[in-house]
Amino acid sequence: MRITTLSGGVGGARFIRGLRRHLDRLPGGPGDHEVTVIGNTGDDITLWGLRVCPDLDTLLYTLGGGIHEGQGWGRAEESHRIQAELAAYGAKPQWFGLGDLDLATHIVRSQWLGQGLTLSEVTARLASRWGLPDQGLTLLPMSDDPVETHVVVDDPEADGGQRAIHFQEWWVRMQASVPASRFVAVGMDRATAAPGVLEAIRTADVVILPPSNPVVSLGIILGVPGVRDALRGTAAPVVGVSPLVGGAPVRGHADACLSAIGVEATAGAVGDLFADFLDGWLVDPGDAPPGSAAGSSRTPGGLRLTAWDRPLLMPDVASATELAGAAYDLALSLRPT
Ligand code: GDP
Ligand code: CA
């Protein structure tokens, strides 16, 4: 079975680790299931001359066993000596924390990119070091072309009363506290899908959207030319897991992203963003209409909505494994016979 997923950082990575664990336990064993992950690169940023790919790195570290579990991103047992030294020089920005071990990833990535390798090739090399191929995991960046999500915010002092800032400045430095009026994927007009991305969707047996940020993770990947069409056209069942529980994101500021695009922060409204290609949408029992907990009902957009019988949360690997198993089973139940 070939399973293809789209992913942002923490929510996606935790879910996909659970998915891998679930598939490994099925009869037939690990070799029977190949998982391809298409990672968001809209969060990418160049800092101190180094190319940083936060979502790809969160995936590498989580799937490769090097993640800082409590934080959800960055390396376990990290130190920050280089950042302290940069601060002593007054080097900016200081609001984006990069640990010493993590910096090694960015250094080697930047070196390889500088030698002319594509981001796909670089990501494959990094993934080998983290043992992803041995686990039946392929990590693809959504595109080899640089795409950066920028956020348009009000600024009375700027020309026209607005200015665009890098997504990371809005998310990390401002903690999304300034209302976003819109998101712009800079570079998307010249971007193409990375090698293997469209094929992985078209030829999959199952496609799963993990509970990643619907706007700045999944929404950006869906903007890559051909991706949305491939999802609409694939013969595989496409199912997703809601990142919202009880009308709020489980972590992060997805609600601030949704309000920028005028979408209500509810599990149903988020599912409807993908109604043109989704076959099933897994939600928390509390987010399903009364009486639908055991079966399925539909959202206003016509999406088939399925309530899980447990809270849609991944506090640990065991619960992520169960949640991913439920999403996978939902997909199998929707396969054409
Ligand atoms: P990021 O790039 O690090 O922000 O990570 P993603 O885009 O992959 O995922 C962020 C989303 O994951 C947020 O909107 C969260 O609400 C969602 N999320 C995180 N943990 C959980 C969880 O335990 N359950 C569910 N359902 N969603 C979660
Ligand atoms: Ca991200």
PDB file of C-alpha atoms in Angstrom, residues 125-289:
ATOM      1  CA  ARG A 125      20.346  13.242   1.999  1.00  0.00           C
ATOM      2  CA  LEU A 126      19.153  14.634   5.321  1.00  0.00           C
ATOM      3  CA  ALA A 127      16.416  11.990   5.475  1.00  0.00           C
ATOM      4  CA  SER A 128      18.996   9.208   4.992  1.00  0.00           C
ATOM      5  CA  ARG A 129      20.936  10.414   7.993  1.00  0.00           C
ATOM      6  CA  TRP A 130      17.698  10.292  10.040  1.00  0.00           C
ATOM      7  CA  GLY A 131      16.872   6.776   8.836  1.00  0.00           C
ATOM      8  CA  LEU A 132      13.650   7.630   7.040  1.00  0.00           C
ATOM      9  CA  PRO A 133      14.162   5.378   3.980  1.00  0.00           C
ATOM     10  CA  ASP A 134      14.753   2.371   6.276  1.00  0.00           C
ATOM     11  CA  GLN A 135      11.353   3.016   7.815  1.00  0.00           C
ATOM     12  CA  GLY A 136       9.577   3.127   4.464  1.00  0.00           C
ATOM     13  CA  LEU A 137       9.271   6.919   4.658  1.00  0.00           C
ATOM     14  CA  THR A 138       9.948   9.298   1.778  1.00  0.00           C
ATOM     15  CA  LEU A 139      10.054  13.019   2.560  1.00  0.00           C
ATOM     16  CA  LEU A 140       9.514  15.383  -0.371  1.00  0.00           C
ATOM     17  CA  PRO A 141       9.495  19.172  -0.212  1.00  0.00           C
ATOM     18  CA  MET A 142       6.358  20.483  -1.917  1.00  0.00           C
ATOM     19  CA  SER A 143       8.577  22.370  -4.403  1.00  0.00           C
ATOM     20  CA  ASP A 144      12.247  22.832  -5.198  1.00  0.00           C
ATOM     21  CA  ASP A 145      11.544  26.481  -5.967  1.00  0.00           C
ATOM     22  CA  PRO A 146      11.770  28.900  -3.050  1.00  0.00           C
ATOM     23  CA  VAL A 147       8.303  29.853  -1.814  1.00  0.00           C
ATOM     24  CA  GLU A 148       7.914  32.011   1.273  1.00  0.00           C
ATOM     25  CA  THR A 149       4.672  32.796   3.028  1.00  0.00           C
ATOM     26  CA  HIS A 150       4.361  36.487   3.847  1.00  0.00           C
ATOM     27  CA  VAL A 151       1.679  38.082   5.999  1.00  0.00           C
ATOM     28  CA  VAL A 152       0.064  41.406   5.165  1.00  0.00           C
ATOM     29  CA  VAL A 153      -0.592  43.420   8.331  1.00  0.00           C
ATOM     30  CA  ASP A 154      -1.848  46.941   9.010  1.00  0.00           C
ATOM     31  CA  ASP A 155       0.844  49.517   9.653  1.00  0.00           C
ATOM     32  CA  PRO A 156      -0.250  53.173   9.750  1.00  0.00           C
ATOM     33  CA  GLU A 157       3.304  54.290   8.961  1.00  0.00           C
ATOM     34  CA  ALA A 158       3.656  52.183   5.820  1.00  0.00           C
ATOM     35  CA  ASP A 159       2.691  53.261   2.299  1.00  0.00           C
ATOM     36  CA  GLY A 160      -0.971  52.365   1.830  1.00  0.00           C
ATOM     37  CA  GLY A 161      -1.316  51.593   5.546  1.00  0.00           C
ATOM     38  CA  GLN A 162      -0.131  47.990   5.189  1.00  0.00           C
ATOM     39  CA  ARG A 163       3.096  46.059   4.958  1.00  0.00           C
ATOM     40  CA  ALA A 164       4.074  42.446   4.326  1.00  0.00           C
ATOM     41  CA  ILE A 165       6.308  40.594   6.754  1.00  0.00           C
ATOM     42  CA  HIS A 166       7.769  37.096   6.650  1.00  0.00           C
ATOM     43  CA  PHE A 167       5.464  34.466   8.117  1.00  0.00           C
ATOM     44  CA  GLN A 168       8.025  33.622  10.804  1.00  0.00           C
ATOM     45  CA  GLU A 169       8.161  37.218  12.005  1.00  0.00           C
ATOM     46  CA  TRP A 170       4.376  37.244  12.405  1.00  0.00           C
ATOM     47  CA  TRP A 171       4.186  33.756  13.945  1.00  0.00           C
ATOM     48  CA  VAL A 172       7.274  33.655  16.156  1.00  0.00           C
ATOM     49  CA  ARG A 173       8.089  37.281  16.989  1.00  0.00           C
ATOM     50  CA  MET A 174       4.526  38.647  17.093  1.00  0.00           C
ATOM     51  CA  GLN A 175       2.894  35.373  18.178  1.00  0.00           C
ATOM     52  CA  ALA A 176       0.184  36.154  15.589  1.00  0.00           C
ATOM     53  CA  SER A 177      -1.055  38.942  17.891  1.00  0.00           C
ATOM     54  CA  VAL A 178      -1.361  41.466  15.032  1.00  0.00           C
ATOM     55  CA  PRO A 179      -4.355  40.624  12.809  1.00  0.00           C
ATOM     56  CA  ALA A 180      -3.324  39.255   9.413  1.00  0.00           C
ATOM     57  CA  SER A 181      -5.288  40.703   6.537  1.00  0.00           C
ATOM     58  CA  ARG A 182      -4.014  38.122   4.076  1.00  0.00           C
ATOM     59  CA  PHE A 183      -1.255  35.645   3.281  1.00  0.00           C
ATOM     60  CA  VAL A 184       0.878  35.823   0.171  1.00  0.00           C
ATOM     61  CA  ALA A 185       2.919  32.836  -1.005  1.00  0.00           C
ATOM     62  CA  VAL A 186       5.830  34.750  -2.531  1.00  0.00           C
ATOM     63  CA  GLY A 187       7.397  32.782  -5.393  1.00  0.00           C
ATOM     64  CA  MET A 188       4.404  30.503  -5.933  1.00  0.00           C
ATOM     65  CA  ASP A 189       3.717  32.046  -9.352  1.00  0.00           C
ATOM     66  CA  ARG A 190       7.041  30.634 -10.551  1.00  0.00           C
ATOM     67  CA  ALA A 191       6.973  27.397  -8.546  1.00  0.00           C
ATOM     68  CA  THR A 192       6.365  23.873  -9.759  1.00  0.00           C
ATOM     69  CA  ALA A 193       5.776  20.754  -7.690  1.00  0.00           C
ATOM     70  CA  ALA A 194       8.965  18.925  -6.696  1.00  0.00           C
ATOM     71  CA  PRO A 195       9.764  15.658  -8.494  1.00  0.00           C
ATOM     72  CA  GLY A 196       7.499  12.876  -7.281  1.00  0.00           C
ATOM     73  CA  VAL A 197       4.926  15.084  -5.569  1.00  0.00           C
ATOM     74  CA  LEU A 198       2.090  14.868  -8.084  1.00  0.00           C
ATOM     75  CA  GLU A 199       2.822  11.202  -8.831  1.00  0.00           C
ATOM     76  CA  ALA A 200       2.686  10.373  -5.117  1.00  0.00           C
ATOM     77  CA  ILE A 201      -0.843  11.786  -4.970  1.00  0.00           C
ATOM     78  CA  ARG A 202      -2.041  10.325  -8.274  1.00  0.00           C
ATOM     79  CA  THR A 203      -0.714   6.819  -7.679  1.00  0.00           C
ATOM     80  CA  ALA A 204      -1.446   6.541  -3.949  1.00  0.00           C
ATOM     81  CA  ASP A 205      -3.739   3.882  -2.529  1.00  0.00           C
ATOM     82  CA  VAL A 206      -4.687   6.207   0.326  1.00  0.00           C
ATOM     83  CA  VAL A 207      -4.162   9.957   0.870  1.00  0.00           C
ATOM     84  CA  ILE A 208      -4.322  11.393   4.385  1.00  0.00           C
ATOM     85  CA  LEU A 209      -4.243  15.020   5.494  1.00  0.00           C
ATOM     86  CA  PRO A 210      -2.906  15.116   9.055  1.00  0.00           C
ATOM     87  CA  PRO A 211      -4.140  17.777  11.492  1.00  0.00           C
ATOM     88  CA  SER A 212      -1.778  20.428  10.121  1.00  0.00           C
ATOM     89  CA  ASN A 213      -2.520  24.142   9.982  1.00  0.00           C
ATOM     90  CA  PRO A 214      -5.220  24.390   7.286  1.00  0.00           C
ATOM     91  CA  VAL A 215      -4.106  27.789   6.008  1.00  0.00           C
ATOM     92  CA  VAL A 216      -0.346  28.229   6.309  1.00  0.00           C
ATOM     93  CA  SER A 217       0.675  24.543   6.101  1.00  0.00           C
ATOM     94  CA  LEU A 218      -1.888  22.618   4.032  1.00  0.00           C
ATOM     95  CA  GLY A 219      -3.202  25.743   2.290  1.00  0.00           C
ATOM     96  CA  ILE A 220       0.266  26.615   1.018  1.00  0.00           C
ATOM     97  CA  ILE A 221       0.950  23.077  -0.275  1.00  0.00           C
ATOM     98  CA  LEU A 222      -2.450  23.126  -2.013  1.00  0.00           C
ATOM     99  CA  GLY A 223      -1.364  26.284  -3.823  1.00  0.00           C
ATOM    100  CA  VAL A 224       1.499  24.495  -5.587  1.00  0.00           C
ATOM    101  CA  PRO A 225       0.417  24.138  -9.228  1.00  0.00           C
ATOM    102  CA  GLY A 226      -1.110  20.732  -9.867  1.00  0.00           C
ATOM    103  CA  VAL A 227      -1.423  19.574  -6.256  1.00  0.00           C
ATOM    104  CA  ARG A 228      -5.086  20.374  -5.779  1.00  0.00           C
ATOM    105  CA  ASP A 229      -5.980  18.924  -9.174  1.00  0.00           C
ATOM    106  CA  ALA A 230      -4.060  15.759  -8.354  1.00  0.00           C
ATOM    107  CA  LEU A 231      -6.045  15.438  -5.109  1.00  0.00           C
ATOM    108  CA  ARG A 232      -9.324  15.935  -6.964  1.00  0.00           C
ATOM    109  CA  GLY A 233      -8.328  13.409  -9.596  1.00  0.00           C
ATOM    110  CA  THR A 234      -6.705  10.634  -7.596  1.00  0.00           C
ATOM    111  CA  ALA A 235      -8.539   7.333  -7.390  1.00  0.00           C
ATOM    112  CA  ALA A 236      -7.380   6.976  -3.779  1.00  0.00           C
ATOM    113  CA  PRO A 237      -9.730   7.915  -0.961  1.00  0.00           C
ATOM    114  CA  VAL A 238      -8.613  11.226   0.573  1.00  0.00           C
ATOM    115  CA  VAL A 239      -9.323  11.713   4.265  1.00  0.00           C
ATOM    116  CA  GLY A 240      -8.295  14.396   6.743  1.00  0.00           C
ATOM    117  CA  VAL A 241      -8.090  14.929  10.483  1.00  0.00           C
ATOM    118  CA  SER A 242      -9.319  18.187  11.994  1.00  0.00           C
ATOM    119  CA  PRO A 243      -6.661  20.392  13.627  1.00  0.00           C
ATOM    120  CA  LEU A 244      -9.448  22.119  15.559  1.00  0.00           C
ATOM    121  CA  VAL A 245     -11.117  20.642  18.596  1.00  0.00           C
ATOM    122  CA  GLY A 246     -14.049  22.443  20.206  1.00  0.00           C
ATOM    123  CA  GLY A 247     -13.610  25.482  17.964  1.00  0.00           C
ATOM    124  CA  ALA A 248      -9.936  26.076  18.809  1.00  0.00           C
ATOM    125  CA  PRO A 249      -6.610  24.846  17.505  1.00  0.00           C
ATOM    126  CA  VAL A 250      -4.951  22.280  19.752  1.00  0.00           C
ATOM    127  CA  ARG A 251      -1.751  24.367  19.583  1.00  0.00           C
ATOM    128  CA  GLY A 252      -0.549  27.385  17.629  1.00  0.00           C
ATOM    129  CA  HIS A 253      -2.600  30.160  16.083  1.00  0.00           C
ATOM    130  CA  ALA A 254      -4.628  28.451  13.350  1.00  0.00           C
ATOM    131  CA  ASP A 255      -7.669  30.498  14.444  1.00  0.00           C
ATOM    132  CA  ALA A 256      -5.816  33.750  13.610  1.00  0.00           C
ATOM    133  CA  CYS A 257      -4.965  32.283  10.183  1.00  0.00           C
ATOM    134  CA  LEU A 258      -8.581  31.244   9.551  1.00  0.00           C
ATOM    135  CA  SER A 259      -9.953  34.667  10.448  1.00  0.00           C
ATOM    136  CA  ALA A 260      -7.592  36.224   7.879  1.00  0.00           C
ATOM    137  CA  ILE A 261      -9.232  34.158   5.146  1.00  0.00           C
ATOM    138  CA  GLY A 262     -12.736  34.691   6.553  1.00  0.00           C
ATOM    139  CA  VAL A 263     -13.358  31.125   7.676  1.00  0.00           C
ATOM    140  CA  GLU A 264     -15.004  30.250  10.965  1.00  0.00           C
ATOM    141  CA  ALA A 265     -12.786  28.376  13.417  1.00  0.00           C
ATOM    142  CA  THR A 266     -14.796  25.173  13.541  1.00  0.00           C
ATOM    143  CA  ALA A 267     -13.926  21.628  12.494  1.00  0.00           C
ATOM    144  CA  GLY A 268     -16.732  21.631   9.914  1.00  0.00           C
ATOM    145  CA  ALA A 269     -15.755  24.952   8.337  1.00  0.00           C
ATOM    146  CA  VAL A 270     -12.123  23.829   8.058  1.00  0.00           C
ATOM    147  CA  GLY A 271     -13.181  20.558   6.447  1.00  0.00           C
ATOM    148  CA  ASP A 272     -15.240  22.498   3.931  1.00  0.00           C
ATOM    149  CA  LEU A 273     -12.057  24.269   2.784  1.00  0.00           C
ATOM    150  CA  PHE A 274     -11.086  20.894   1.329  1.00  0.00           C
ATOM    151  CA  ALA A 275     -14.567  19.652   0.374  1.00  0.00           C
ATOM    152  CA  ASP A 276     -13.700  19.604  -3.338  1.00  0.00           C
ATOM    153  CA  PHE A 277     -11.331  16.667  -2.855  1.00  0.00           C
ATOM    154  CA  LEU A 278     -11.918  15.173   0.607  1.00  0.00           C
ATOM    155  CA  ASP A 279     -13.876  11.942   0.939  1.00  0.00           C
ATOM    156  CA  GLY A 280     -13.842  11.833   4.731  1.00  0.00           C
ATOM    157  CA  TRP A 281     -13.118  14.239   7.584  1.00  0.00           C
ATOM    158  CA  LEU A 282     -12.379  12.934  11.061  1.00  0.00           C
ATOM    159  CA  VAL A 283     -13.484  15.219  13.891  1.00  0.00           C
ATOM    160  CA  ASP A 284     -13.587  15.188  17.661  1.00  0.00           C
ATOM    161  CA  PRO A 285     -16.753  13.626  19.141  1.00  0.00           C
ATOM    162  CA  GLY A 286     -17.663  17.049  20.539  1.00  0.00           C
ATOM    163  CA  ASP A 287     -17.531  18.602  17.057  1.00  0.00           C
ATOM    164  CA  ALA A 288     -20.033  16.286  15.415  1.00  0.00           C
ATOM    165  CA  PRO A 289     -23.726  17.111  15.189  1.00  0.00           C
TER     166      PRO A 289
END
